[in-house]
Amino acid sequence: MKTHGKVGIEAIAAALDISKSSVHRHQQGLARRQQYPESAWWETPTGSAWLKMMVLGVVYYFGIKQGVGSERLSEFFQAIRLGQPVGSSASALRSLEQQMQQKILDYEQAQGLHCQPRSGTGICVGGDETFFGGMPILVMMELASGYILSEVACENRSYQTWSEAIAPWWNSTGWQCHFMVSDGARALIKLAVTGLGCVSVPDLFHALRAVGQPLGSALGRQVSQLQKQRTRLQQQVDKTADAAKLSKLQPSLVTLEEQQQALEQAQQIYHTALHDITQSVHPFAIDHPLDGQSFSTVSTALAAPLDALSTLALTYGNDKARTAIDTFRGQIPSLAQGIHAWWLWVTQVLATQTDDLEIQNWVLTTLLPWLYWQQQADKTRQRELKLRYQQAAQPAHTAVRNHPLSAHLDAAQRQAWISWGQAMAAKYQRTSSAVEGRNGYLSRLHHAGRGFAPQTLQVLTILHNFDLKRADGTTAAQRLFDYEFPDLFDWVVDHMGDLPMPRKSSQAHQPNSLPTLLFPP
């Protein structure tokens, strides 16, 4: 039997052109891996391919994208009995993750040819920074698509630093930036006007928070204090049987109830005013959904809610609240400039699509309002705002259906204009919330990994652009460059080599052997 075994090893070694010791080692490894009912399946072509995809998927989706450590991944693989067919030690998985990160970097290089914009391609961008260990990471994102144009760690956030951060993509491509949304930092305003040559638009989210926080906090504190006073006084009334004491407590309780009602009414006015501001900053007037807005109409729409907030600030606010309201009033021209920049953008692009004035008028005054309000209704989660936007979309939809040109165009033409209108409606952006969300994601991963390795941030940027999908199944890169890129995970799996094999020490099969010095015979 030994002779036959030796001959068998020699024959295999000769056929595979490897050493006999390698054949013997592989046979031992095969025997070790056949420990569980499912083990045989891992040796088949189908099982081996699925095993590779599963292991790489766990490392990709949990290790790289979610920051789960290699030790925890190793525990998981051991728990599901994959310690034998795959090298699943923490060090092996760490090495595997580094290989996958390099493949992700290779993917971006491979797709570089399709990531070049056509000359004059219009974009709207948002910029912000987040801090890790005192060092800022500067993030510049194309807001309509969600594509990260630059994401780099720098020593500071000055205008010069921002200019150097965006230079690789801005100076070497044919982008045309129409407006930039930011929190109003001086460096970002200068970057928009001087660096990108576009309009600087204040972030409506930051502006609303700045105007609402001091007044909202003051109202909330007073409501909470009155509620506590009323609760204590009500408890005293419930426990008091003395008619004389009750006669003294009852008027105080009534006074507190009246004060609480007044505060609740003030809170209602406060929330209504903020909603009115939100509904007023749009390219179309929400009360007249088909009418485009200008500086004068935006200013008029914002006057009433700001006046209501100013009145509340006299009673419930302080100097900080009044200053915040005045600051917001000063930002109205910049908000209106953002709307104006979008209208210029739309009309310029529309002129390149058709020179038919009837079609242009139909798109601008009928089709585009409907598509815009429908988009706002779809993406808004706040129930009252969603209902208000749906109400605005209804008359616009009726106007589209009743317009003679809607029936005159064939189905393909109508769909082409709808797709164009949806793309242009999405290009009006008034907040940089997507950048804020990106900063929150980075913060969590930075904390989980106790910092970023040199290439980690670059890898995370590529994942955001080419892997993260919206509900419609498109990635940010696909939306910006209008090209269907290959699936990033599938591409990485196809370009990865074999999985690491488990290693066994010479003492692995001697669990009961103990040092003889401690236990002499």
XYZ file of C-alpha atoms in Angstrom:
521
model
C 0.000 0.000 0.000
C 2.840 2.381 0.815
C 4.375 1.651 -2.582
C 1.139 2.421 -4.359
C 0.761 5.610 -2.316
C 4.292 6.674 -3.187
C 3.725 5.929 -6.857
C 0.472 7.889 -6.734
C 2.198 10.933 -5.292
C 4.971 10.734 -7.884
C 2.439 10.449 -10.712
C 0.476 13.463 -9.467
C 3.667 15.486 -8.990
C 4.799 14.638 -12.517
C 1.416 15.465 -14.018
C 1.169 18.842 -12.235
C 4.901 19.603 -12.502
C 5.203 20.323 -8.765
C 7.254 18.721 -6.014
C 6.171 15.522 -4.245
C 6.236 17.366 -0.931
C 3.764 19.898 -2.322
C 1.451 17.087 -3.446
C 1.686 15.447 -0.036
C 0.984 18.764 1.706
C -2.049 19.424 -0.471
C -3.395 15.933 0.183
C -3.039 16.494 3.915
C -4.808 19.829 3.601
C -7.613 18.199 1.613
C -8.040 15.582 4.329
C -8.156 18.265 7.037
C -10.804 20.200 5.119
C -13.158 17.216 4.863
C -14.485 17.574 8.418
C -18.101 18.666 7.936
C -21.026 17.513 5.780
C -20.730 20.595 3.552
C -16.937 20.366 3.201
C -17.021 18.312 0.013
C -19.007 21.007 -1.772
C -16.218 23.556 -1.301
C -13.982 21.301 -3.452
C -16.376 21.411 -6.431
C -16.084 24.192 -9.050
C -19.504 25.616 -8.130
C -18.909 25.449 -4.396
C -15.424 26.886 -4.703
C -16.686 29.842 -6.763
C -19.502 30.527 -4.307
C -17.105 30.251 -1.357
C -14.790 32.795 -2.951
C -17.652 35.223 -3.586
C -18.988 34.821 -0.048
C -15.628 35.373 1.660
C -14.765 38.344 -0.525
C -18.284 39.718 -0.056
C -17.982 39.623 3.729
C -14.607 41.382 3.616
C -15.906 43.912 1.047
C -19.279 44.813 2.541
C -18.462 44.501 6.232
C -14.709 44.945 6.481
C -14.126 47.712 3.948
C -17.503 49.443 3.717
C -18.584 49.178 7.358
C -15.240 49.143 9.157
C -15.671 45.800 10.941
C -12.279 44.629 12.189
C -10.443 41.569 10.880
C -10.636 39.899 14.306
C -14.439 40.011 14.259
C -14.550 38.743 10.677
C -12.236 35.892 11.656
C -14.576 34.967 14.519
C -17.475 34.911 12.080
C -15.724 32.624 9.603
C -14.695 30.253 12.403
C -18.266 30.222 13.717
C -19.704 29.149 10.343
C -17.005 26.436 9.977
C -14.914 28.016 7.244
C -11.636 27.854 9.159
C -10.562 24.711 7.290
C -11.235 25.527 3.608
C -10.127 29.183 3.851
C -7.318 31.016 5.582
C -9.497 33.019 7.949
C -7.068 34.221 10.592
C -7.114 37.930 11.377
C -3.770 38.438 9.636
C -4.894 36.531 6.530
C -8.122 38.549 6.306
C -6.228 41.785 6.850
C -3.949 40.917 3.953
C -6.972 39.958 1.838
C -8.630 43.292 2.601
C -5.516 45.170 1.509
C -5.496 43.233 -1.768
C -9.144 44.111 -2.357
C -8.481 47.785 -1.658
C -5.767 47.768 -4.302
C -8.171 46.168 -6.780
C -10.706 48.906 -6.014
C -8.054 51.495 -6.853
C -7.307 49.575 -10.058
C -11.026 49.661 -10.923
C -11.085 53.462 -10.845
C -8.071 53.599 -13.144
C -9.691 51.119 -15.522
C -12.828 53.262 -15.741
C -10.977 56.555 -16.103
C -11.654 56.809 -19.834
C -15.409 56.927 -19.183
C -15.134 59.502 -16.383
C -14.351 62.448 -18.650
C -17.138 65.013 -19.068
C -18.129 66.454 -22.377
C -16.902 69.997 -22.884
C -19.119 72.468 -21.032
C -20.909 69.824 -18.964
C -22.882 71.677 -16.319
C -22.630 70.856 -12.631
C -23.703 72.265 -9.284
C -21.422 71.497 -6.371
C -21.416 71.536 -2.593
C -18.387 71.833 -0.355
C -17.788 71.222 3.336
C -15.216 69.807 5.708
C -15.124 67.397 8.616
C -12.428 67.080 11.267
C -10.580 63.995 12.508
C -7.876 64.530 15.077
C -7.729 68.236 14.272
C -7.051 67.665 10.556
C -9.863 68.574 8.132
C -11.039 66.380 5.282
C -12.274 68.598 2.453
C -15.217 67.165 0.528
C -16.468 68.558 -2.780
C -19.513 66.824 -4.263
C -21.567 67.243 -7.414
C -24.951 67.640 -5.743
C -27.346 66.515 -8.478
C -25.654 63.139 -8.952
C -24.017 62.764 -5.526
C -20.612 62.131 -7.143
C -17.624 63.046 -4.941
C -15.259 65.144 -7.030
C -12.577 65.435 -4.354
C -12.159 64.122 -0.825
C -8.731 64.743 0.676
C -7.188 65.245 4.094
C -5.428 68.616 4.373
C -3.666 70.662 7.009
C -6.215 73.495 6.940
C -9.332 74.688 5.121
C -8.095 77.935 3.616
C -8.986 79.097 0.115
C -5.551 78.094 -1.144
C -5.888 74.596 0.298
C -9.346 74.180 -1.212
C -8.023 75.329 -4.594
C -5.243 72.753 -4.494
C -7.689 70.027 -3.431
C -10.047 70.549 -6.393
C -7.311 71.279 -8.955
C -6.886 67.644 -10.208
C -10.429 67.435 -11.555
C -11.235 71.111 -12.146
C -8.174 72.167 -14.142
C -7.960 69.103 -16.364
C -11.575 68.670 -17.458
C -14.325 70.541 -19.244
C -16.630 71.157 -16.300
C -18.823 74.249 -16.178
C -19.973 75.000 -12.641
C -23.194 77.028 -12.425
C -23.439 77.461 -8.653
C -21.923 76.197 -5.428
C -23.839 75.586 -2.191
C -21.952 75.970 1.086
C -22.332 76.977 4.720
C -21.056 80.464 3.924
C -17.453 80.093 5.104
C -15.324 82.840 3.562
C -12.943 80.395 1.934
C -15.839 78.557 0.257
C -17.493 81.758 -0.963
C -14.192 82.840 -2.501
C -13.724 79.363 -3.968
C -17.090 79.609 -5.714
C -16.716 83.151 -7.045
C -12.976 83.217 -7.790
C -11.960 79.568 -8.115
C -14.971 78.085 -9.921
C -16.317 81.302 -11.414
C -19.900 80.637 -10.346
C -22.602 81.867 -7.993
C -22.183 81.180 -4.267
C -25.477 80.031 -2.712
C -25.990 79.811 1.058
C -27.021 76.393 2.310
C -30.711 76.653 3.209
C -30.390 73.932 5.851
C -27.633 75.816 7.678
C -29.482 79.104 7.250
C -32.728 77.700 8.674
C -30.897 76.086 11.560
C -29.110 79.342 12.352
C -32.346 81.334 12.334
C -34.414 78.736 14.146
C -32.081 77.344 16.797
C -31.934 80.312 19.228
C -35.677 81.019 19.043
C -36.731 77.366 19.022
C -34.502 76.565 21.997
C -35.876 79.505 23.975
C -39.470 78.451 23.293
C -38.705 74.838 24.147
C -37.082 75.734 27.459
C -39.980 77.924 28.513
C -42.530 75.265 27.597
C -40.601 72.657 29.588
C -40.306 74.927 32.629
C -44.009 75.797 32.565
C -44.920 72.137 32.239
C -42.879 71.270 35.326
C -44.407 74.153 37.318
C -47.898 73.169 36.268
C -47.273 69.504 37.203
C -46.024 70.434 40.675
C -48.914 72.846 41.234
C -51.458 70.277 40.045
C -50.024 67.740 42.506
C -50.451 70.280 45.332
C -54.047 70.910 44.271
C -54.793 67.179 44.184
C -53.363 66.682 47.685
C -54.982 69.766 49.296
C -58.342 69.413 51.008
C -58.311 72.873 52.592
C -60.733 75.139 50.699
C -58.771 78.267 51.616
C -55.527 76.860 50.172
C -57.344 75.638 47.077
C -58.728 79.114 46.449
C -55.148 80.411 46.393
C -53.722 77.630 44.232
C -56.468 77.510 41.587
C -55.819 81.004 40.117
C -52.092 80.232 39.831
C -52.903 77.002 38.008
C -55.187 78.844 35.579
C -52.454 81.421 34.932
C -49.917 78.696 34.156
C -52.358 77.005 31.799
C -52.910 80.287 29.946
C -49.176 80.877 29.695
C -48.667 77.357 28.406
C -51.358 77.814 25.759
C -49.738 81.073 24.652
C -46.365 79.330 24.364
C -47.840 76.446 22.399
C -49.430 78.944 20.035
C -46.070 80.701 19.678
C -44.444 77.352 18.881
C -47.051 76.733 16.211
C -46.330 80.127 14.653
C -42.611 79.338 14.813
C -42.937 75.972 13.034
C -45.330 77.419 10.439
C -42.881 80.219 9.670
C -40.022 77.759 9.136
C -42.209 75.641 6.846
C -43.202 78.734 4.882
C -39.545 79.652 4.410
C -38.767 76.140 3.198
C -41.648 76.247 0.717
C -40.678 79.688 -0.598
C -37.136 78.931 -1.805
C -37.901 77.099 -5.061
C -37.601 77.926 -8.770
C -41.410 77.928 -8.938
C -43.892 79.658 -6.627
C -45.657 77.044 -4.532
C -48.905 79.042 -4.451
C -48.746 79.399 -8.244
C -47.002 76.147 -9.206
C -46.563 76.989 -12.902
C -44.972 80.403 -12.320
C -41.206 80.760 -12.162
C -39.713 82.779 -9.320
C -37.488 85.857 -9.430
C -35.719 87.905 -6.772
C -38.810 90.004 -6.100
C -41.182 87.048 -5.711
C -38.758 85.197 -3.429
C -38.302 88.304 -1.274
C -42.059 88.816 -1.050
C -42.694 85.169 -0.130
C -40.052 85.259 2.629
C -41.171 88.591 4.126
C -44.213 87.283 6.044
C -42.578 84.296 7.799
C -39.495 86.356 8.711
C -41.720 89.076 10.133
C -43.527 86.446 12.214
C -40.209 85.176 13.572
C -39.089 88.725 14.341
C -42.271 89.318 16.334
C -41.724 86.128 18.326
C -38.102 87.093 18.955
C -39.223 90.305 20.681
C -41.056 88.285 23.327
C -39.367 84.909 23.517
C -36.008 85.367 21.883
C -32.891 87.369 22.599
C -30.282 89.372 20.744
C -28.897 86.180 19.214
C -32.292 85.284 17.723
C -32.813 88.770 16.303
C -29.303 88.801 14.836
C -29.883 85.406 13.207
C -33.087 86.654 11.561
C -31.326 89.764 10.256
C -28.524 87.567 8.903
C -31.046 85.420 7.048
C -32.614 88.528 5.511
C -29.177 89.466 4.221
C -28.872 86.059 2.512
C -32.086 86.419 0.480
C -30.305 87.946 -2.561
C -27.849 85.016 -2.636
C -30.696 82.495 -2.364
C -32.436 84.227 -5.263
C -29.170 84.197 -7.232
C -29.136 80.422 -6.942
C -32.609 80.245 -8.467
C -31.609 82.672 -11.212
C -28.469 80.650 -11.988
C -30.581 77.515 -12.370
C -32.988 79.264 -14.762
C -30.078 80.456 -16.902
C -28.705 76.917 -16.915
C -32.051 75.443 -17.996
C -32.629 77.951 -20.802
C -29.074 77.564 -22.126
C -29.297 73.777 -22.285
C -32.843 73.875 -23.682
C -31.678 76.099 -26.549
C -29.181 73.393 -27.533
C -31.924 70.749 -27.531
C -34.417 72.506 -29.795
C -34.950 75.846 -31.515
C -38.732 75.329 -31.658
C -40.147 78.160 -29.538
C -43.426 76.337 -28.975
C -41.638 73.324 -27.504
C -39.368 75.555 -25.428
C -42.377 77.374 -23.977
C -44.148 74.058 -23.252
C -41.113 72.690 -21.443
C -40.436 75.805 -19.353
C -43.980 76.706 -18.357
C -45.768 73.352 -18.249
C -43.603 70.233 -18.237
C -40.765 71.409 -15.999
C -43.007 72.683 -13.143
C -44.806 69.338 -12.954
C -41.576 67.326 -12.934
C -39.985 69.624 -10.365
C -42.844 69.490 -7.842
C -43.194 65.747 -8.341
C -39.511 65.286 -7.530
C -39.837 67.411 -4.405
C -42.826 65.359 -3.256
C -41.003 62.082 -3.884
C -37.833 62.933 -1.985
C -39.393 64.790 0.959
C -40.000 62.680 4.064
C -41.708 65.332 6.180
C -45.413 64.527 5.903
C -46.775 68.078 5.756
C -44.246 69.212 3.185
C -44.827 66.106 1.065
C -48.564 66.831 1.016
C -47.951 70.476 0.094
C -45.647 69.533 -2.772
C -48.129 66.936 -4.012
C -50.799 69.629 -4.027
C -48.502 71.847 -6.094
C -47.820 69.024 -8.539
C -51.518 68.356 -9.240
C -52.365 71.536 -11.198
C -49.041 71.292 -13.001
C -49.868 67.732 -14.043
C -53.303 68.830 -15.232
C -51.696 71.574 -17.309
C -49.384 69.035 -18.964
C -52.269 66.722 -19.822
C -54.402 69.542 -21.242
C -51.665 71.216 -23.283
C -52.159 70.605 -27.035
C -48.477 69.896 -27.575
C -48.579 66.983 -25.105
C -50.967 65.144 -27.406
C -49.191 66.265 -30.585
C -45.821 64.731 -29.648
C -45.426 60.986 -30.070
C -44.661 58.730 -27.112
C -40.912 58.599 -27.765
C -40.653 62.391 -27.976
C -42.672 62.883 -24.811
C -40.529 60.396 -22.914
C -37.347 62.042 -24.152
C -38.498 65.436 -22.892
C -39.656 63.958 -19.583
C -36.224 62.390 -19.060
C -34.537 65.661 -19.942
C -36.831 67.611 -17.620
C -36.260 65.220 -14.738
C -32.507 65.608 -15.123
C -32.698 69.399 -15.188
C -35.170 69.585 -12.292
C -32.754 67.530 -10.183
C -29.993 70.053 -10.837
C -31.578 72.696 -8.637
C -29.986 72.138 -5.244
C -30.383 74.443 -2.254
C -28.604 72.461 0.464
C -25.362 70.519 0.844
C -27.018 67.871 3.011
C -25.465 65.095 0.929
C -22.018 66.346 1.936
C -23.120 66.465 5.589
C -24.277 62.862 5.326
C -20.950 61.863 3.810
C -19.114 63.512 6.692
C -21.197 61.526 9.184
C -20.363 58.257 7.413
C -16.650 59.061 7.447
C -16.813 59.976 11.126
C -18.252 56.577 12.036
C -15.665 54.669 10.023
C -12.841 56.806 11.391
C -13.959 55.993 14.926
C -14.423 52.272 14.194
C -10.991 51.926 12.606
C -9.217 54.299 14.994
C -8.112 56.329 12.019
C -7.676 55.909 8.262
C -4.830 54.100 6.573
C -3.172 56.123 3.765
C -5.264 54.643 0.941
C -8.483 54.026 2.908
C -10.025 57.430 2.202
C -9.388 57.071 -1.525
C -10.982 53.613 -1.498
C -14.035 54.915 0.370
C -14.421 57.682 -2.205
C -14.433 55.148 -5.040
C -16.997 53.016 -3.208
C -19.265 56.040 -2.800
C -19.037 56.957 -6.480
C -19.204 53.515 -8.113
C -20.895 51.206 -5.596
C -23.522 53.123 -3.613
C -26.872 52.971 -5.414
C -30.067 54.982 -5.147
C -33.537 53.457 -5.276
C -33.460 53.501 -9.079
C -30.345 51.296 -9.069
C -27.956 53.932 -10.440
C -24.602 54.935 -8.980
C -23.330 58.498 -8.672
C -20.822 57.889 -11.481
C -23.539 56.567 -13.770
C -25.754 59.600 -13.095
C -22.961 62.121 -13.683
C -21.251 60.592 -16.719
C -24.313 58.902 -18.250
C -22.422 55.624 -18.640
C -23.248 52.193 -17.250
C -20.104 51.163 -15.416
C -19.434 47.493 -14.572
C -20.478 46.442 -11.092
C -17.598 47.267 -8.764
C -17.891 44.214 -6.511
C -18.205 41.784 -9.419
C -15.190 43.406 -11.086
C -13.099 43.071 -7.941
C -14.103 39.421 -7.472
C -13.164 38.627 -11.076
C -9.741 40.235 -10.654
C -8.877 38.701 -7.278
C -6.720 35.573 -7.130
C -7.371 32.457 -5.077
C -8.430 32.697 -1.466
C -5.707 32.240 1.157
C -5.302 28.686 2.416
C -5.255 27.875 6.119
C -1.913 27.159 7.726
C -1.350 24.402 10.286
C 1.600 24.250 12.626
C 3.465 20.997 13.326
C 1.930 20.900 16.798
C -1.603 21.438 15.624
C -2.457 17.728 16.049
C -0.885 17.426 19.496
C -3.270 19.364 21.731
C -2.375 17.299 24.810
C 1.408 17.692 24.598
C 2.773 19.712 27.538
C 6.279 20.855 28.435
C 8.162 17.980 30.119
C 9.939 20.348 32.492
C 6.621 21.117 34.201
C 5.392 17.524 34.210
C 8.377 15.144 34.284
C 7.698 11.465 33.610
